[in-house]
Amino acid sequence: MHPSRLNETAGQGSTAASSQEMRELSYAQAINVALAEEMERDERIILLGEDIGAYGGVFRVTQGLQERFGTHRVLDTPISEAGFLGCAVGAAMCGLRPVVEIMYVDFTGVAMDQIINQAAKLAYVSGGQVRVPLVIRTQQGARPGAAAQHAQCFEAIFAHIPGLRVVTPATPRDARGLLKAAIRCDDPVVFLEHKLLYSTTGLVPLAEEVIPLGRASLVRSGKDVSLFSYAAMLPVVMEAADRLAEMGVSAEVVDVRSLAPLDEETLLSSIRRTNRALIVHEAWRRGGLGAEIAALLQERAFDYLDAPVARVAACDVPKPFSPAFDAFYLPTVEKVVQAVLTLLR
Amino acid sequence: MQWSVEKLLKLYRLMFLIRTFEERCLRLSYQGQIAGSIHLCVGQEAVAVGAAEALQEEDLTVTTYRGHGHVLARGVDPYRAFAEMLGRRSGLCGGKGGSMHLTAVAQGVLPPNSIVAAGLPIATGVALAQRYLRRTSVVLCTFGEGALNQGAAHEALNLAAIWDLPVIFLCENNGYAEMTPAYSMIKGESFAARVRAYGIATYEVDGMDVCAVAEGTMQAVEQARAGQGPIFIEARTYRFLGHYQADPGTAYRSAEEVQRWRARDPLKLLRARLCEQQVDTERMLTALEEEVKAYLEECERRALADPWPEAEVLTEGVYASIQA
């Protein structure tokens, strides 16, 4: 993987000016910076989560924030996801802007009622009498040695629920800019980080940059095929695009990044240029976001398609432990290249 | 505590209004005018009215699908509540919430919940926000005893305790978790004992006696407002009707048991107390009942005549706005 390559182009479509001072940050640091900047700007923002205070978070994302902003704004919670997520929903309804950290996306399982039945619904069922400006930060995805309950990708579950916004950044710059937008948004936002990306680095503007939710990013232009992907699959897809270029295939790469609501226009305009599409995600294939994107393309761009829309995704099994399984279970550069070659045949 | 006749009459009127509202809803349901399930609080009016009596205007209520009483007790317009029950555009939530989500933020009623125990964690956050924003409001969180077998309730009680949050957890123990006897679902005989284990002070009150509920809640509100942390109140009460409109409530309860509780009807108890206190009350109460009946009849009639929501509003309000 070469995540640093993404940083040269990521952030397109953002509000930033091009001539600006940059600094190099890791993905984890970029999130930390976004939290600190927003907390500085708006006193209504509080953080809740397990081990996020003095310890600084299991992935070190909240390091230093409790020291800087105090224990009343950075609250260590018991291991009670349903409890503190519900607490955040209540606080959000009454004037605060909580950012909750759920250590692993897998743990949202015990708090799903508060996400699906409460956060997503209360604004609507109350006829707009309340709003739930809540950010649920969590991280997902596989890493070697992670087994079935610490390696899943749940974006399709959240994206299925009206009332939730779902965002997943692939670069430090997007992580900072999108998190700031998520915090300023008056809706509940599920902000999906990826554990493999935390240590990756990239350039982030020194100046304020808020990257709007709901917009995909064209990270590489091409004319033969559109590769739609996001989060930790983006580096895989970029490497595949390089290999394809060596074979004379020009692949366009779009970082979907805002998964709900989806930026339909950017995806459609890409397919109208290339006429072929491959969707690559780390979540399971069955009922995944790829199915949604494929349906969108055939519903709204059927006449532009020169081949069936294809998908590369995780195998539909629980993530097995042994690292020996990883290449079989996960999408790889080789699988992406082969899928594109099949599309072009 | 001394209760003036004037105050008691006010409480009686509210309890009678809730009783009548619920009976009208049941009739509307049987007539097919109200769609879906409704969960009525007939028999439990003293809990709602007593608890609301202890609150100030700025205090907040987080209640449940059996919460029509708690909603009306905060002074919510019964016409708009009927309209919501009937799915009309003029309803409290524009017809998007219905029976289980009668929300009235202007009266301090946050969205009531139809997931058992979901309101307890939410109430802790509502209380956290009050303290953070340096408001003096307290939160009344109501639920049935069945909620105390949900994990989320225990997580919330623990959070409220460790953070000393100003929440009054009001448990309406009506003896049945839907159709199942409450005490067959816990070991031992005390819900309050479980809550004390979290370090929360508990009171038990007679839920059929509006004054007892009000006095207990006032004490709890005072403590919570003074920053002494959450309080748990168990109000022993009874649901005169079934779990919902399709359940007559007879399959799992003996007629004798229902009769025994009906003899302690909260309206009857308060009527007796009023008659003891003042001679000519009987006539006053009858006049008051006639006034409430006519008022609710008019509210219902207006709501029934209101238009349905238009298709355009279906997709409104799912998101606050599209981000700039």
mmCIF file of N, CA and C in Angstrom, chain A residues 43 45-46 48 72-73 75-78 80-84 86-87 89-91 93-96 113-114 117-118 122-127 129-131 161-165 181 184-187 212-213 261, chain B residues 60 84 92-94 96-97 101 103-106 110-113 115 118-119 121-122 124-126 128-130 132-133 135 152 155-156 158-159 162-163 165 313-324:
data_model
loop_
_atom_site.group_PDB
_atom_site.id
_atom_site.type_symbol
_atom_site.label_atom_id
_atom_site.label_comp_id
_atom_site.label_asym_id
_atom_site.label_seq_id
_atom_site.Cartn_x
_atom_site.Cartn_y
_atom_site.Cartn_z
ATOM 1 N N GLU A 43 -17.963 25.615 22.690
ATOM 2 C CA GLU A 43 -17.962 25.018 24.034
ATOM 3 C C GLU A 43 -19.007 23.945 24.237
ATOM 4 N N ILE A 45 -19.333 21.368 22.563
ATOM 5 C CA ILE A 45 -18.818 20.048 22.163
ATOM 6 C C ILE A 45 -18.212 19.343 23.367
ATOM 7 N N ILE A 46 -18.684 18.114 23.615
ATOM 8 C CA ILE A 46 -18.090 17.274 24.660
ATOM 9 C C ILE A 46 -17.746 15.923 24.045
ATOM 10 N N LEU A 48 -17.277 11.745 24.797
ATOM 11 C CA LEU A 48 -17.545 10.633 25.708
ATOM 12 C C LEU A 48 -16.985 9.346 25.105
ATOM 13 N N HIS A 72 -14.730 17.796 32.494
ATOM 14 C CA HIS A 72 -16.151 18.015 32.226
ATOM 15 C C HIS A 72 -16.438 17.997 30.738
ATOM 16 N N ARG A 73 -15.403 18.118 29.908
ATOM 17 C CA ARG A 73 -15.641 18.089 28.456
ATOM 18 C C ARG A 73 -15.145 16.804 27.812
ATOM 19 N N LEU A 75 -15.132 13.049 28.813
ATOM 20 C CA LEU A 75 -15.642 12.177 29.865
ATOM 21 C C LEU A 75 -15.290 10.715 29.616
ATOM 22 N N ASP A 76 -14.536 10.154 30.550
ATOM 23 C CA ASP A 76 -14.309 8.707 30.519
ATOM 24 C C ASP A 76 -15.578 8.016 30.984
ATOM 25 N N THR A 77 -15.977 7.004 30.259
ATOM 26 C CA THR A 77 -17.222 6.308 30.584
ATOM 27 C C THR A 77 -16.949 4.889 31.043
ATOM 28 N N PRO A 78 -17.934 4.299 31.713
ATOM 29 C CA PRO A 78 -17.838 2.851 31.958
ATOM 30 C C PRO A 78 -17.965 2.105 30.620
ATOM 31 N N SER A 80 -20.071 0.725 28.759
ATOM 32 C CA SER A 80 -21.539 0.739 28.693
ATOM 33 C C SER A 80 -21.969 1.453 27.427
ATOM 34 N N GLU A 81 -21.732 0.852 26.291
ATOM 35 C CA GLU A 81 -21.989 1.587 25.042
ATOM 36 C C GLU A 81 -23.429 2.056 24.923
ATOM 37 N N ALA A 82 -24.386 1.207 25.298
ATOM 38 C CA ALA A 82 -25.791 1.624 25.204
ATOM 39 C C ALA A 82 -26.043 2.796 26.150
ATOM 40 N N GLY A 83 -25.422 2.754 27.296
ATOM 41 C CA GLY A 83 -25.604 3.803 28.297
ATOM 42 C C GLY A 83 -25.043 5.134 27.828
ATOM 43 N N PHE A 84 -23.769 5.151 27.453
ATOM 44 C CA PHE A 84 -23.204 6.472 27.138
ATOM 45 C C PHE A 84 -23.594 6.967 25.752
ATOM 46 N N GLY A 86 -26.643 6.497 24.557
ATOM 47 C CA GLY A 86 -27.953 7.075 24.860
ATOM 48 C C GLY A 86 -27.811 8.400 25.578
ATOM 49 N N CYS A 87 -26.845 8.463 26.457
ATOM 50 C CA CYS A 87 -26.563 9.708 27.179
ATOM 51 C C CYS A 87 -26.227 10.808 26.173
ATOM 52 N N VAL A 89 -27.175 10.966 23.074
ATOM 53 C CA VAL A 89 -28.403 11.318 22.334
ATOM 54 C C VAL A 89 -29.207 12.343 23.142
ATOM 55 N N GLY A 90 -29.366 12.083 24.417
ATOM 56 C CA GLY A 90 -30.119 13.006 25.275
ATOM 57 C C GLY A 90 -29.450 14.370 25.365
ATOM 58 N N ALA A 91 -28.120 14.374 25.507
ATOM 59 C CA ALA A 91 -27.388 15.636 25.605
ATOM 60 C C ALA A 91 -27.491 16.410 24.288
ATOM 61 N N MET A 93 -29.925 16.348 22.168
ATOM 62 C CA MET A 93 -31.272 16.917 22.028
ATOM 63 C C MET A 93 -31.426 18.207 22.825
ATOM 64 N N CYS A 94 -30.570 18.378 23.832
ATOM 65 C CA CYS A 94 -30.761 19.492 24.774
ATOM 66 C C CYS A 94 -29.634 20.510 24.725
ATOM 67 N N GLY A 95 -29.029 20.683 23.568
ATOM 68 C CA GLY A 95 -28.130 21.822 23.415
ATOM 69 C C GLY A 95 -26.644 21.542 23.364
ATOM 70 N N LEU A 96 -26.216 20.292 23.639
ATOM 71 C CA LEU A 96 -24.789 19.990 23.513
ATOM 72 C C LEU A 96 -24.521 19.354 22.144
ATOM 73 N N ASP A 113 -29.696 -0.002 19.472
ATOM 74 C CA ASP A 113 -30.990 0.649 19.701
ATOM 75 C C ASP A 113 -30.824 2.169 19.732
ATOM 76 N N GLN A 114 -29.809 2.615 20.446
ATOM 77 C CA GLN A 114 -29.627 4.069 20.577
ATOM 78 C C GLN A 114 -29.234 4.707 19.246
ATOM 79 N N ASN A 117 -32.747 3.270 16.562
ATOM 80 C CA ASN A 117 -34.103 3.647 16.992
ATOM 81 C C ASN A 117 -34.180 5.031 17.611
ATOM 82 N N GLN A 118 -33.069 5.499 18.155
ATOM 83 C CA GLN A 118 -33.121 6.783 18.866
ATOM 84 C C GLN A 118 -32.467 7.894 18.040
ATOM 85 N N LEU A 122 -35.397 10.407 16.344
ATOM 86 C CA LEU A 122 -36.113 11.331 17.233
ATOM 87 C C LEU A 122 -36.439 12.664 16.574
ATOM 88 N N ALA A 123 -35.573 13.142 15.690
ATOM 89 C CA ALA A 123 -35.886 14.405 15.010
ATOM 90 C C ALA A 123 -37.145 14.228 14.159
ATOM 91 N N TYR A 124 -37.203 13.131 13.456
ATOM 92 C CA TYR A 124 -38.336 12.912 12.538
ATOM 93 C C TYR A 124 -39.635 12.663 13.293
ATOM 94 N N VAL A 125 -39.627 11.724 14.243
ATOM 95 C CA VAL A 125 -40.891 11.400 14.924
ATOM 96 C C VAL A 125 -41.418 12.568 15.756
ATOM 97 N N SER A 126 -40.530 13.463 16.142
ATOM 98 C CA SER A 126 -41.001 14.610 16.924
ATOM 99 C C SER A 126 -41.472 15.736 16.014
ATOM 100 N N GLY A 127 -41.497 15.485 14.725
ATOM 101 C CA GLY A 127 -41.914 16.526 13.788
ATOM 102 C C GLY A 127 -40.961 17.712 13.802
ATOM 103 N N GLN A 129 -39.218 18.828 16.375
ATOM 104 C CA GLN A 129 -39.118 19.577 17.643
ATOM 105 C C GLN A 129 -37.760 19.426 18.296
ATOM 106 N N VAL A 130 -37.081 18.320 17.996
ATOM 107 C CA VAL A 130 -35.717 18.161 18.503
ATOM 108 C C VAL A 130 -34.789 17.844 17.334
ATOM 109 N N ARG A 131 -33.500 18.083 17.555
ATOM 110 C CA ARG A 131 -32.445 17.679 16.634
ATOM 111 C C ARG A 131 -31.426 16.879 17.438
ATOM 112 N N ILE A 161 -30.024 3.224 7.210
ATOM 113 C CA ILE A 161 -30.972 3.854 8.134
ATOM 114 C C ILE A 161 -31.193 5.325 7.780
ATOM 115 N N PRO A 162 -32.413 5.687 7.346
ATOM 116 C CA PRO A 162 -32.697 7.108 7.116
ATOM 117 C C PRO A 162 -32.519 7.880 8.421
ATOM 118 N N GLY A 163 -31.925 9.033 8.323
ATOM 119 C CA GLY A 163 -31.696 9.846 9.520
ATOM 120 C C GLY A 163 -30.247 9.842 9.946
ATOM 121 N N LEU A 164 -29.497 8.819 9.535
ATOM 122 C CA LEU A 164 -28.064 8.797 9.843
ATOM 123 C C LEU A 164 -27.285 9.285 8.634
ATOM 124 N N ARG A 165 -26.197 9.984 8.888
ATOM 125 C CA ARG A 165 -25.214 10.264 7.849
ATOM 126 C C ARG A 165 -24.015 9.377 8.124
ATOM 127 N N ALA A 181 -16.811 18.944 9.618
ATOM 128 C CA ALA A 181 -18.149 19.096 9.047
ATOM 129 C C ALA A 181 -19.159 18.251 9.823
ATOM 130 N N ARG A 184 -20.179 19.921 12.982
ATOM 131 C CA ARG A 184 -21.037 21.103 12.766
ATOM 132 C C ARG A 184 -22.410 20.741 12.220
ATOM 133 N N CYS A 185 -22.583 19.495 11.860
ATOM 134 C CA CYS A 185 -23.845 19.054 11.258
ATOM 135 C C CYS A 185 -24.893 18.844 12.357
ATOM 136 N N ASP A 186 -26.129 19.187 12.069
ATOM 137 C CA ASP A 186 -27.198 19.051 13.061
ATOM 138 C C ASP A 186 -27.829 17.658 13.083
ATOM 139 N N ASP A 187 -27.303 16.736 12.288
ATOM 140 C CA ASP A 187 -27.829 15.370 12.265
ATOM 141 C C ASP A 187 -26.836 14.415 12.931
ATOM 142 N N PRO A 212 -17.206 19.451 3.001
ATOM 143 C CA PRO A 212 -18.643 19.185 3.121
ATOM 144 C C PRO A 212 -18.981 17.698 3.102
ATOM 145 N N LEU A 213 -19.951 17.330 3.919
ATOM 146 C CA LEU A 213 -20.463 15.954 3.885
ATOM 147 C C LEU A 213 -21.266 15.786 2.594
ATOM 148 N N PRO A 261 -26.009 10.489 3.113
ATOM 149 C CA PRO A 261 -26.488 10.277 1.762
ATOM 150 C C PRO A 261 -25.321 10.222 0.775
ATOM 151 N N LEU B 60 -37.819 18.777 32.635
ATOM 152 C CA LEU B 60 -38.022 18.010 31.399
ATOM 153 C C LEU B 60 -38.543 16.607 31.697
ATOM 154 N N GLU B 84 -52.602 14.171 16.928
ATOM 155 C CA GLU B 84 -51.445 13.301 16.674
ATOM 156 C C GLU B 84 -51.859 11.831 16.720
ATOM 157 N N LEU B 92 -49.293 17.010 17.315
ATOM 158 C CA LEU B 92 -48.094 17.527 17.980
ATOM 159 C C LEU B 92 -46.849 17.334 17.122
ATOM 160 N N CYS B 93 -46.774 16.200 16.421
ATOM 161 C CA CYS B 93 -45.592 15.889 15.612
ATOM 162 C C CYS B 93 -45.943 15.882 14.122
ATOM 163 N N GLY B 94 -47.010 16.536 13.761
ATOM 164 C CA GLY B 94 -47.417 16.566 12.362
ATOM 165 C C GLY B 94 -47.831 15.208 11.824
ATOM 166 N N LYS B 96 -46.256 12.391 12.447
ATOM 167 C CA LYS B 96 -45.101 11.497 12.217
ATOM 168 C C LYS B 96 -44.746 10.658 13.440
ATOM 169 N N GLY B 97 -45.353 10.962 14.563
ATOM 170 C CA GLY B 97 -44.999 10.237 15.781
ATOM 171 C C GLY B 97 -46.089 9.283 16.228
ATOM 172 N N HIS B 101 -45.212 8.639 20.570
ATOM 173 C CA HIS B 101 -44.181 9.686 20.535
ATOM 174 C C HIS B 101 -44.776 11.087 20.679
ATOM 175 N N THR B 103 -44.740 14.288 21.463
ATOM 176 C CA THR B 103 -43.669 15.196 21.883
ATOM 177 C C THR B 103 -44.206 16.625 21.987
ATOM 178 N N ALA B 104 -43.794 17.331 23.019
ATOM 179 C CA ALA B 104 -44.186 18.734 23.163
ATOM 180 C C ALA B 104 -43.065 19.453 23.895
ATOM 181 N N VAL B 105 -42.050 19.819 23.140
ATOM 182 C CA VAL B 105 -40.846 20.396 23.747
ATOM 183 C C VAL B 105 -41.162 21.694 24.481
ATOM 184 N N ALA B 106 -42.093 22.473 23.950
ATOM 185 C CA ALA B 106 -42.436 23.741 24.615
ATOM 186 C C ALA B 106 -42.966 23.517 26.031
ATOM 187 N N LEU B 110 -39.924 15.793 26.071
ATOM 188 C CA LEU B 110 -39.030 15.314 25.011
ATOM 189 C C LEU B 110 -39.667 14.077 24.360
ATOM 190 N N PRO B 111 -39.149 13.629 23.223
ATOM 191 C CA PRO B 111 -39.832 12.516 22.532
ATOM 192 C C PRO B 111 -39.997 11.280 23.420
ATOM 193 N N PRO B 112 -41.240 10.882 23.689
ATOM 194 C CA PRO B 112 -41.461 9.648 24.432
ATOM 195 C C PRO B 112 -41.001 8.448 23.601
ATOM 196 N N ASN B 113 -40.717 7.361 24.271
ATOM 197 C CA ASN B 113 -40.054 6.244 23.616
ATOM 198 C C ASN B 113 -40.886 4.984 23.588
ATOM 199 N N ILE B 115 -39.356 2.009 22.871
ATOM 200 C CA ILE B 115 -38.433 0.909 23.137
ATOM 201 C C ILE B 115 -38.240 0.862 24.655
ATOM 202 N N ALA B 118 -35.212 2.501 26.746
ATOM 203 C CA ALA B 118 -34.340 3.383 25.955
ATOM 204 C C ALA B 118 -34.291 4.790 26.527
ATOM 205 N N GLY B 119 -35.349 5.188 27.223
ATOM 206 C CA GLY B 119 -35.397 6.554 27.761
ATOM 207 C C GLY B 119 -34.448 6.783 28.923
ATOM 208 N N PRO B 121 -31.101 5.874 29.427
ATOM 209 C CA PRO B 121 -29.832 6.491 29.012
ATOM 210 C C PRO B 121 -30.037 7.900 28.460
ATOM 211 N N ILE B 122 -31.089 8.098 27.693
ATOM 212 C CA ILE B 122 -31.342 9.417 27.119
ATOM 213 C C ILE B 122 -31.541 10.449 28.229
ATOM 214 N N THR B 124 -30.274 10.483 31.130
ATOM 215 C CA THR B 124 -28.998 10.858 31.769
ATOM 216 C C THR B 124 -28.314 11.960 30.961
ATOM 217 N N GLY B 125 -28.418 11.855 29.632
ATOM 218 C CA GLY B 125 -27.794 12.865 28.779
ATOM 219 C C GLY B 125 -28.517 14.202 28.842
ATOM 220 N N VAL B 126 -29.840 14.129 28.946
ATOM 221 C CA VAL B 126 -30.620 15.360 29.095
ATOM 222 C C VAL B 126 -30.165 16.071 30.384
ATOM 223 N N LEU B 128 -27.269 15.643 31.945
ATOM 224 C CA LEU B 128 -25.876 16.088 31.772
ATOM 225 C C LEU B 128 -25.844 17.459 31.089
ATOM 226 N N ALA B 129 -26.678 17.596 30.071
ATOM 227 C CA ALA B 129 -26.730 18.875 29.343
ATOM 228 C C ALA B 129 -27.216 19.997 30.253
ATOM 229 N N GLN B 130 -28.202 19.725 31.100
ATOM 230 C CA GLN B 130 -28.708 20.774 32.002
ATOM 231 C C GLN B 130 -27.592 21.269 32.908
ATOM 232 N N TYR B 132 -24.320 20.903 32.475
ATOM 233 C CA TYR B 132 -23.236 21.497 31.693
ATOM 234 C C TYR B 132 -23.572 22.940 31.311
ATOM 235 N N LEU B 133 -24.839 23.148 30.952
ATOM 236 C CA LEU B 133 -25.263 24.491 30.520
ATOM 237 C C LEU B 133 -25.688 25.361 31.708
ATOM 238 N N ARG B 135 -28.013 25.067 33.847
ATOM 239 C CA ARG B 135 -29.443 25.267 34.063
ATOM 240 C C ARG B 135 -29.833 24.520 35.330
ATOM 241 N N ALA B 152 -29.930 -1.709 29.280
ATOM 242 C CA ALA B 152 -29.733 -0.259 29.112
ATOM 243 C C ALA B 152 -30.151 0.505 30.360
ATOM 244 N N GLU B 155 -27.294 0.310 32.824
ATOM 245 C CA GLU B 155 -26.178 1.156 32.397
ATOM 246 C C GLU B 155 -26.476 2.618 32.721
ATOM 247 N N ALA B 156 -27.729 3.008 32.495
ATOM 248 C CA ALA B 156 -28.116 4.404 32.727
ATOM 249 C C ALA B 156 -28.117 4.730 34.221
ATOM 250 N N ASN B 158 -26.331 3.413 36.501
ATOM 251 C CA ASN B 158 -24.939 3.513 36.928
ATOM 252 C C ASN B 158 -24.320 4.841 36.498
ATOM 253 N N LEU B 159 -24.580 5.231 35.245
ATOM 254 C CA LEU B 159 -24.031 6.516 34.754
ATOM 255 C C LEU B 159 -24.554 7.682 35.578
ATOM 256 N N ILE B 162 -22.753 7.626 39.006
ATOM 257 C CA ILE B 162 -21.329 8.018 39.091
ATOM 258 C C ILE B 162 -21.140 9.495 38.748
ATOM 259 N N TRP B 163 -22.059 10.043 37.929
ATOM 260 C CA TRP B 163 -21.931 11.460 37.554
ATOM 261 C C TRP B 163 -22.897 12.362 38.342
ATOM 262 N N LEU B 165 -26.104 12.866 38.398
ATOM 263 C CA LEU B 165 -26.953 13.636 37.482
ATOM 264 C C LEU B 165 -28.346 13.878 38.062
ATOM 265 N N VAL B 313 -44.681 16.502 2.817
ATOM 266 C CA VAL B 313 -43.956 16.548 4.088
ATOM 267 C C VAL B 313 -43.314 15.211 4.451
ATOM 268 N N LEU B 314 -43.631 14.170 3.660
ATOM 269 C CA LEU B 314 -43.086 12.837 3.959
ATOM 270 C C LEU B 314 -41.566 12.860 4.157
ATOM 271 N N THR B 315 -40.871 13.510 3.235
ATOM 272 C CA THR B 315 -39.408 13.468 3.271
ATOM 273 C C THR B 315 -38.804 14.645 4.041
ATOM 274 N N GLU B 316 -39.640 15.505 4.574
ATOM 275 C CA GLU B 316 -39.113 16.638 5.349
ATOM 276 C C GLU B 316 -38.666 16.196 6.739
ATOM 277 N N GLY B 317 -37.540 16.725 7.149
ATOM 278 C CA GLY B 317 -37.130 16.546 8.538
ATOM 279 C C GLY B 317 -36.361 15.275 8.845
ATOM 280 N N VAL B 318 -36.038 14.482 7.820
ATOM 281 C CA VAL B 318 -35.171 13.317 8.072
ATOM 282 C C VAL B 318 -33.771 13.822 8.414
ATOM 283 N N TYR B 319 -33.354 14.844 7.679
ATOM 284 C CA TYR B 319 -32.090 15.521 7.963
ATOM 285 C C TYR B 319 -32.386 17.003 8.210
ATOM 286 N N ALA B 320 -31.572 17.602 9.053
ATOM 287 C CA ALA B 320 -31.790 19.010 9.399
ATOM 288 C C ALA B 320 -31.693 19.878 8.159
ATOM 289 N N SER B 321 -30.666 19.608 7.360
ATOM 290 C CA SER B 321 -30.496 20.342 6.115
ATOM 291 C C SER B 321 -29.387 19.643 5.367
ATOM 292 N N ILE B 322 -29.295 19.930 4.115
ATOM 293 C CA ILE B 322 -28.136 19.434 3.381
ATOM 294 C C ILE B 322 -26.990 20.387 3.694
ATOM 295 N N GLN B 323 -25.867 19.787 4.071
ATOM 296 C CA GLN B 323 -24.709 20.585 4.480
ATOM 297 C C GLN B 323 -24.290 21.571 3.406
ATOM 298 N N ALA B 324 -23.934 22.737 3.834
ATOM 299 C CA ALA B 324 -23.397 23.721 2.880
ATOM 300 C C ALA B 324 -22.015 23.256 2.421
#
